[in-house]
Coordinates of N, CA and C in Angstrom, one line a residue:
M19 N 95.1 100.8 88.2 CA 93.2 99.9 88.3 C 92.9 98.7 89.4
K20 N 95.0 98.4 89.4 CA 94.5 97.0 90.6 C 94.4 97.0 92.0
T21 N 95.3 98.5 91.9 CA 95.5 99.2 93.2 C 94.4 99.6 94.0
R22 N 93.9 100.1 93.8 CA 92.5 100.6 93.4 C 90.7 100.1 94.0
L23 N 91.2 98.9 93.5 CA 90.4 97.7 93.2 C 90.3 97.0 94.5
I24 N 92.4 96.5 94.6 CA 91.9 95.8 96.5 C 92.0 97.3 97.0
I25 N 92.1 98.7 97.2 CA 91.8 99.2 98.4 C 90.7 98.9 98.4
L26 N 89.8 99.0 97.5 CA 88.3 99.1 97.7 C 87.6 97.8 98.7
I27 N 88.0 97.0 98.0 CA 88.0 95.4 98.7 C 87.8 95.3 100.7
E28 N 89.6 96.0 100.4 CA 90.3 95.5 101.9 C 88.9 96.9 102.8
L29 N 88.6 98.2 102.1 CA 87.6 99.0 103.0 C 86.2 99.2 102.7
A30 N 85.7 97.6 102.1 CA 84.4 97.4 102.6 C 84.8 96.0 103.4
V31 N 85.9 94.9 103.5 CA 86.1 94.2 104.7 C 86.1 95.3 105.9
V32 N 86.6 96.0 106.5 CA 87.1 96.6 107.1 C 85.8 97.2 108.0
L33 N 84.7 97.9 106.7 CA 83.3 98.1 106.8 C 82.6 97.1 107.8
S34 N 82.7 95.7 107.2 CA 81.6 95.1 107.2 C 82.3 94.9 108.6
L35 N 83.3 94.8 109.2 CA 84.0 93.9 110.1 C 83.2 94.6 111.0
S36 N 83.3 96.1 110.9 CA 82.7 97.5 111.9 C 81.8 97.2 112.4
T37 N 80.7 97.1 111.4 CA 79.3 97.1 111.9 C 78.7 96.0 112.4
G38 N 79.0 94.8 113.1 CA 78.7 94.0 113.5 C 78.8 94.0 115.0
V39 N 79.9 94.7 115.8 CA 79.3 95.1 117.0 C 78.6 95.9 117.5
Y40 N 78.7 95.0 118.8 CA 77.4 95.6 120.0 C 78.0 95.5 121.1
G41 N 77.6 96.4 121.9 CA 78.0 96.8 123.3 C 76.8 96.2 124.1
Q42 N 77.5 94.8 125.3 CA 76.7 94.6 126.0 C 76.3 95.2 127.5
G43 N 75.1 95.2 127.6 CA 74.5 95.4 128.6 C 75.2 94.9 130.4
T44 N 74.5 95.2 131.0 CA 75.0 94.7 132.3 C 73.4 93.6 133.0
G45 N 73.0 93.3 132.9 CA 71.6 93.0 132.5 C 71.2 90.6 132.6
F46 N 71.5 89.5 132.7 CA 71.2 88.9 132.2 C 69.8 88.5 133.1
T47 N 69.1 87.2 132.4 CA 68.0 86.6 133.4 C 68.2 85.3 133.6
Y48 N 67.6 84.6 134.4 CA 68.0 84.1 135.5 C 66.2 83.2 135.4
Q49 N 66.3 81.6 135.3 CA 65.8 81.2 134.8 C 65.2 79.8 136.5
G50 N 64.5 79.7 136.7 CA 64.4 79.0 137.6 C 63.5 77.7 138.7
R51 N 64.3 77.1 139.5 CA 63.0 75.8 139.7 C 62.5 76.2 141.1
L52 N 61.3 76.4 141.5 CA 60.6 75.9 143.1 C 60.0 75.4 142.6
N53 N 60.0 74.7 144.2 CA 59.7 73.8 145.3 C 59.0 74.3 146.7
N54 N 57.2 74.0 146.8 CA 56.9 73.9 148.1 C 56.6 73.3 148.5
S55 N 57.5 72.7 149.9 CA 56.5 71.1 149.7 C 57.2 70.1 149.8
G56 N 58.2 70.2 148.8 CA 58.2 69.1 147.8 C 57.8 69.1 146.3
N57 N 57.2 70.0 146.4 CA 55.7 70.1 145.5 C 56.2 71.3 144.0
P58 N 55.9 71.1 142.6 CA 56.6 72.3 142.0 C 55.3 73.7 142.4
A59 N 56.3 74.6 142.2 CA 54.7 76.0 143.4 C 54.8 76.4 142.0
S60 N 53.5 77.4 142.0 CA 52.5 77.9 141.3 C 51.7 79.1 142.0
G61 N 52.3 80.6 141.2 CA 51.4 81.4 142.2 C 52.2 82.6 141.9
S62 N 51.9 83.8 142.0 CA 53.1 84.8 142.7 C 54.3 85.1 143.1
Y63 N 55.1 85.1 144.0 CA 56.7 85.0 144.2 C 57.3 86.9 144.4
D64 N 57.8 86.5 145.7 CA 58.3 88.3 145.7 C 59.9 87.6 146.3
F65 N 61.0 87.2 144.8 CA 63.0 87.5 145.1 C 63.1 87.8 145.1
R66 N 64.5 88.3 145.8 CA 64.9 88.7 147.1 C 67.3 88.0 146.0
F67 N 67.3 89.2 145.4 CA 69.1 88.8 145.2 C 70.3 89.0 145.5
K68 N 71.2 88.8 146.0 CA 72.0 89.1 146.5 C 73.2 88.7 146.2
L69 N 74.6 89.2 145.2 CA 76.1 88.5 145.3 C 76.5 89.1 145.4
F70 N 77.5 87.9 146.1 CA 78.6 87.5 147.5 C 80.2 87.1 146.5
V71 N 80.4 87.7 147.2 CA 82.0 87.6 146.6 C 82.9 86.3 146.7
D72 N 82.8 85.5 148.9 CA 82.9 84.8 149.3 C 81.4 84.2 148.8
S73 N 81.8 82.2 149.5 CA 80.9 81.6 149.7 C 80.1 81.4 150.8
F74 N 80.8 82.4 152.0 CA 80.0 82.5 153.2 C 78.9 83.2 153.1
G75 N 78.9 84.0 152.1 CA 77.8 85.0 152.3 C 78.0 86.4 152.9
N76 N 79.6 86.9 153.0 CA 80.0 87.4 154.4 C 79.9 88.4 153.9
T77 N 80.6 88.7 152.1 CA 81.2 89.9 151.9 C 80.4 90.1 150.5
Q78 N 78.7 91.5 151.1 CA 78.3 91.7 149.8 C 78.3 92.0 148.6
T79 N 78.4 92.2 147.2 CA 78.7 93.3 146.3 C 77.8 93.8 145.5
G80 N 77.5 94.8 145.4 CA 76.1 95.4 144.6 C 75.0 95.6 145.1
S81 N 74.3 95.7 144.8 CA 72.6 96.1 145.5 C 72.2 95.2 145.3
T82 N 70.8 94.8 146.6 CA 70.5 93.7 146.1 C 68.8 94.1 145.1
V83 N 68.7 93.3 145.0 CA 68.1 93.2 143.8 C 66.7 92.8 144.1
L84 N 65.0 93.6 143.8 CA 64.0 92.9 144.6 C 63.0 92.6 143.4
S85 N 62.8 91.6 142.7 CA 61.6 91.5 141.9 C 59.9 90.8 142.5
N86 N 59.1 91.7 142.7 CA 58.0 90.8 143.2 C 57.4 90.9 142.6
G87 N 55.8 89.8 142.8 CA 54.8 89.6 141.9 C 55.4 88.7 140.9
V88 N 56.5 88.0 141.4 CA 56.8 87.4 140.1 C 56.1 85.9 139.8
P89 N 55.9 85.9 138.5 CA 54.1 84.6 138.4 C 55.4 83.3 138.6
V90 N 55.4 82.5 139.1 CA 55.4 81.1 139.2 C 54.8 80.3 138.5
T91 N 54.5 79.0 137.5 CA 53.5 77.8 136.5 C 54.5 77.2 136.9
N92 N 53.5 76.0 137.2 CA 54.1 74.5 137.6 C 56.4 74.3 138.1
G93 N 56.9 75.8 139.2 CA 57.4 75.1 139.6 C 58.5 76.1 138.7
L94 N 57.9 76.6 137.1 CA 59.0 77.3 136.9 C 59.4 78.8 136.7
F95 N 59.9 79.7 136.8 CA 60.1 81.5 136.8 C 61.0 81.9 136.5
T96 N 61.2 83.6 135.4 CA 61.7 83.9 135.0 C 61.9 85.5 135.4
V97 N 63.0 85.8 135.8 CA 63.6 86.8 136.4 C 64.8 88.0 135.8
A98 N 64.6 88.9 135.1 CA 66.0 89.4 134.8 C 66.2 90.2 135.6
I99 N 67.4 90.5 136.2 CA 69.1 90.6 137.1 C 69.8 91.7 136.6
D100 N 69.7 92.9 137.3 CA 71.0 94.2 136.8 C 71.2 93.9 138.6
F101 N 72.4 93.8 138.4 CA 73.3 94.2 139.4 C 74.2 95.5 139.5
G102 N 74.2 96.5 138.0 CA 74.5 97.5 137.7 C 76.0 97.7 137.1
A103 N 76.1 98.4 136.8 CA 77.9 98.4 136.1 C 79.0 98.0 136.9
G104 N 80.0 97.5 136.4 CA 81.5 97.3 136.9 C 81.4 95.7 137.8
I105 N 80.8 95.3 138.2 CA 80.2 94.2 139.4 C 81.1 93.0 138.5
F106 N 80.6 93.1 137.5 CA 81.1 91.6 136.7 C 82.6 91.9 136.2
T107 N 84.0 91.6 136.9 CA 85.3 92.0 135.9 C 85.6 90.6 135.8
G108 N 84.6 89.1 136.0 CA 86.3 88.2 135.7 C 86.1 86.9 137.3
T109 N 85.5 87.8 137.8 CA 86.1 86.5 139.2 C 84.7 86.2 139.6
S110 N 84.9 85.1 140.8 CA 83.8 84.4 141.1 C 82.8 85.1 142.2
Y111 N 81.8 84.7 141.7 CA 81.1 84.9 142.4 C 79.6 84.4 142.8
W112 N 78.9 84.1 144.2 CA 77.5 83.5 145.0 C 77.0 84.5 145.0
L113 N 75.4 83.9 144.1 CA 74.2 84.5 143.8 C 73.1 83.4 145.4
E114 N 73.1 84.9 146.4 CA 71.6 84.2 147.2 C 70.7 84.3 146.4
V115 N 70.0 83.6 146.6 CA 67.4 83.1 146.6 C 67.3 83.8 147.6
G116 N 66.8 85.2 147.2 CA 65.7 84.9 148.6 C 63.6 84.3 147.7
V117 N 63.4 83.7 148.6 CA 61.7 83.8 148.1 C 61.0 84.0 149.5
R118 N 59.7 84.2 148.9 CA 58.6 84.4 149.8 C 57.0 84.3 148.5
T119 N 56.1 84.0 149.2 CA 55.0 84.3 148.7 C 54.9 85.6 149.3
N120 N 54.5 86.4 147.5 CA 54.0 87.4 147.5 C 52.8 87.9 148.7
G121 N 53.5 89.2 149.4 CA 52.8 89.8 149.9 C 52.5 89.1 151.1
A122 N 53.6 88.1 151.6 CA 54.1 87.6 152.8 C 54.4 88.7 153.7
S123 N 54.5 89.0 154.5 CA 56.0 89.8 156.0 C 57.2 88.4 155.7

């Protein structure tokens, strides 16, 4: 009887630990501050994000991510970025952020 109780307790502990495990996706949220002529920007802007393996921006990894029509209020913005699976392997990377007024060439 005692052995059966111990086995049930061990089984309950193992099951409770295994139900809380979740996989993570490859996307992340980038929050930033944008100034225009030294003042906090406001309006709609297009953003371009590139990921590089070197600090000089010579070797890009992954695809370029475009986010058009991002609302910027008092200089603050938030963008969801996903460079795809297999990019983040523990290596250091550099992020290039390009921005323009929405609709500008």
